[in-house]
CSV table of C-alpha atoms in Angstrom, one decimal:
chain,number,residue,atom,x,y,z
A,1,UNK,CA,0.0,0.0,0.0
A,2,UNK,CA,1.4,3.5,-0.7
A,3,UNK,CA,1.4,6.3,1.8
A,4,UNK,CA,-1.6,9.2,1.0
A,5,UNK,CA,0.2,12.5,-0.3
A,6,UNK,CA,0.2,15.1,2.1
A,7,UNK,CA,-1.7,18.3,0.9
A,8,UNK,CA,-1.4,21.2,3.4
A,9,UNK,CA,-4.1,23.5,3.3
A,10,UNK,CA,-4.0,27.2,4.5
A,11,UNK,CA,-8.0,28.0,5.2
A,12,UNK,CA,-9.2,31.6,5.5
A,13,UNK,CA,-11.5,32.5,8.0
A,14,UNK,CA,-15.1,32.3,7.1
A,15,UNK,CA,-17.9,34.2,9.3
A,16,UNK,CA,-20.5,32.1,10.5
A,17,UNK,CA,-23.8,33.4,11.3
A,18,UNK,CA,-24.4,31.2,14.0
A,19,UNK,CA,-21.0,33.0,16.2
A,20,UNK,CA,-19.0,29.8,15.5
A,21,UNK,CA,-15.4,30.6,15.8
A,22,UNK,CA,-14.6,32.2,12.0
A,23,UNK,CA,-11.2,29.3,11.6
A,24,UNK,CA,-13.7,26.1,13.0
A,25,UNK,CA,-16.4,27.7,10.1
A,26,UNK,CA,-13.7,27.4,7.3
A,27,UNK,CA,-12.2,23.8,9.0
A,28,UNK,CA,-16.3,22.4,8.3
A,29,UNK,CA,-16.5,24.1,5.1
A,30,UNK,CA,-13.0,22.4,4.1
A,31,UNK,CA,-14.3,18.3,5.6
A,32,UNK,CA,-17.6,19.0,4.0
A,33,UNK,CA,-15.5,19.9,-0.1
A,34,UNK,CA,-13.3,17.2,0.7
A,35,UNK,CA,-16.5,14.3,1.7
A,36,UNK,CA,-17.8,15.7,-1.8
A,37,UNK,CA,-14.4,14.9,-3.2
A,38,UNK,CA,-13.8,11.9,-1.5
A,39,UNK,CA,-10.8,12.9,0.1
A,40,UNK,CA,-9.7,12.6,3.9
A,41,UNK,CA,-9.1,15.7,6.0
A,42,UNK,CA,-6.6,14.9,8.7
A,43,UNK,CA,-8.3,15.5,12.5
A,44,UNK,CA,-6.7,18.6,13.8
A,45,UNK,CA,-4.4,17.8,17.1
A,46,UNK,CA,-5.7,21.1,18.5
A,47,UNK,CA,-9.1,23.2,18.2
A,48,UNK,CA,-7.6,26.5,18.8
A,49,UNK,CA,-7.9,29.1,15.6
A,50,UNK,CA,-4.4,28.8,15.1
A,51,UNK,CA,-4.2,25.3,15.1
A,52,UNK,CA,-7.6,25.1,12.6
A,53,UNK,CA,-5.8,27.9,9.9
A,54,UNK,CA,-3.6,24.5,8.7
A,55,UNK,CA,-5.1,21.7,7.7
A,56,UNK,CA,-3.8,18.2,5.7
A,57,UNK,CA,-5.5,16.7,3.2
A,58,UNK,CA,-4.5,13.5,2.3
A,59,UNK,CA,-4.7,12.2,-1.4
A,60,UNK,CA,-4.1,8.8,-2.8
A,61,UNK,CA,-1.1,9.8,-5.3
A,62,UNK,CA,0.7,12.8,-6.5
A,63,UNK,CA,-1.7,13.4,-9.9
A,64,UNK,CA,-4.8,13.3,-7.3
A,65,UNK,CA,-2.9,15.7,-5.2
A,66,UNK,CA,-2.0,18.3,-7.8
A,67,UNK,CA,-5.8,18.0,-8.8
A,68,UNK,CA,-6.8,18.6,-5.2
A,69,UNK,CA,-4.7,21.8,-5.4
A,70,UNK,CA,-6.0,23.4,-8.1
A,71,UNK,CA,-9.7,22.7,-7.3
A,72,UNK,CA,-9.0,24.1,-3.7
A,73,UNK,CA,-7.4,27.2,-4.7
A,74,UNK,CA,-10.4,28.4,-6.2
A,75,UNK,CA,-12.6,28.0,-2.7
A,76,UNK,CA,-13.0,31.1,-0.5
A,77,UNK,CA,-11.8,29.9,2.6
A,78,UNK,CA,-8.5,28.3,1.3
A,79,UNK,CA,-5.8,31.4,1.4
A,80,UNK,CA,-3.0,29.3,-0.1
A,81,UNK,CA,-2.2,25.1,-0.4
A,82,UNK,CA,1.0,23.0,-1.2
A,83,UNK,CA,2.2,19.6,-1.5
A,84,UNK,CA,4.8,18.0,0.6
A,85,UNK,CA,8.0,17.9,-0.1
A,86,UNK,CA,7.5,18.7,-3.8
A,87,UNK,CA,6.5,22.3,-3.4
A,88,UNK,CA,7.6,24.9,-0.9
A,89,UNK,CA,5.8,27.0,1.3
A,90,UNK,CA,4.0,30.1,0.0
């Protein structure tokens, strides 16, 4: 079995009319695109806004991945995404 490639995933905050914290809104929006997509978002290790800004996607190959990227950088709440260790860092 290969090992999922790591997309990282820098989310914007997105109000939420209910007064949910604006990064935990964007973190939903992101797991409910990537159930759509049939993708995996990694749980965060920490619920903090901070901690919620990154998230991983994980894809099943590197042509999935790149796919993933370019669909997600058209999505409000996603400021900026890169692939590990392929691409660096914005």
């Amino acid at each position: 079995m290969t090992e999922p490639v790591i997309v990282t995933v820098i989310l914007n905050p997105v109000p939420d009319p209910s007064g949910a914290e604006p990064m935990f809104h964007a973190f939903v929006m992101l797991k409910d695109w990537a159930a759509d997509h049939n993708v995996t978002v990694q749980p965060p290790i920490n619920t903090n806004a901070e901690a919620l800004r990154y998230a991983a996607v994980l894809a099943p190959n590197k042509d999935r991945a790149d796919t993933i990227m370019v669909e997600l950088s058209d999505l409000t709440f996603v400021d900026a995404c890169y692939r590990k260790p392929t691409d660096a860092p914005p």
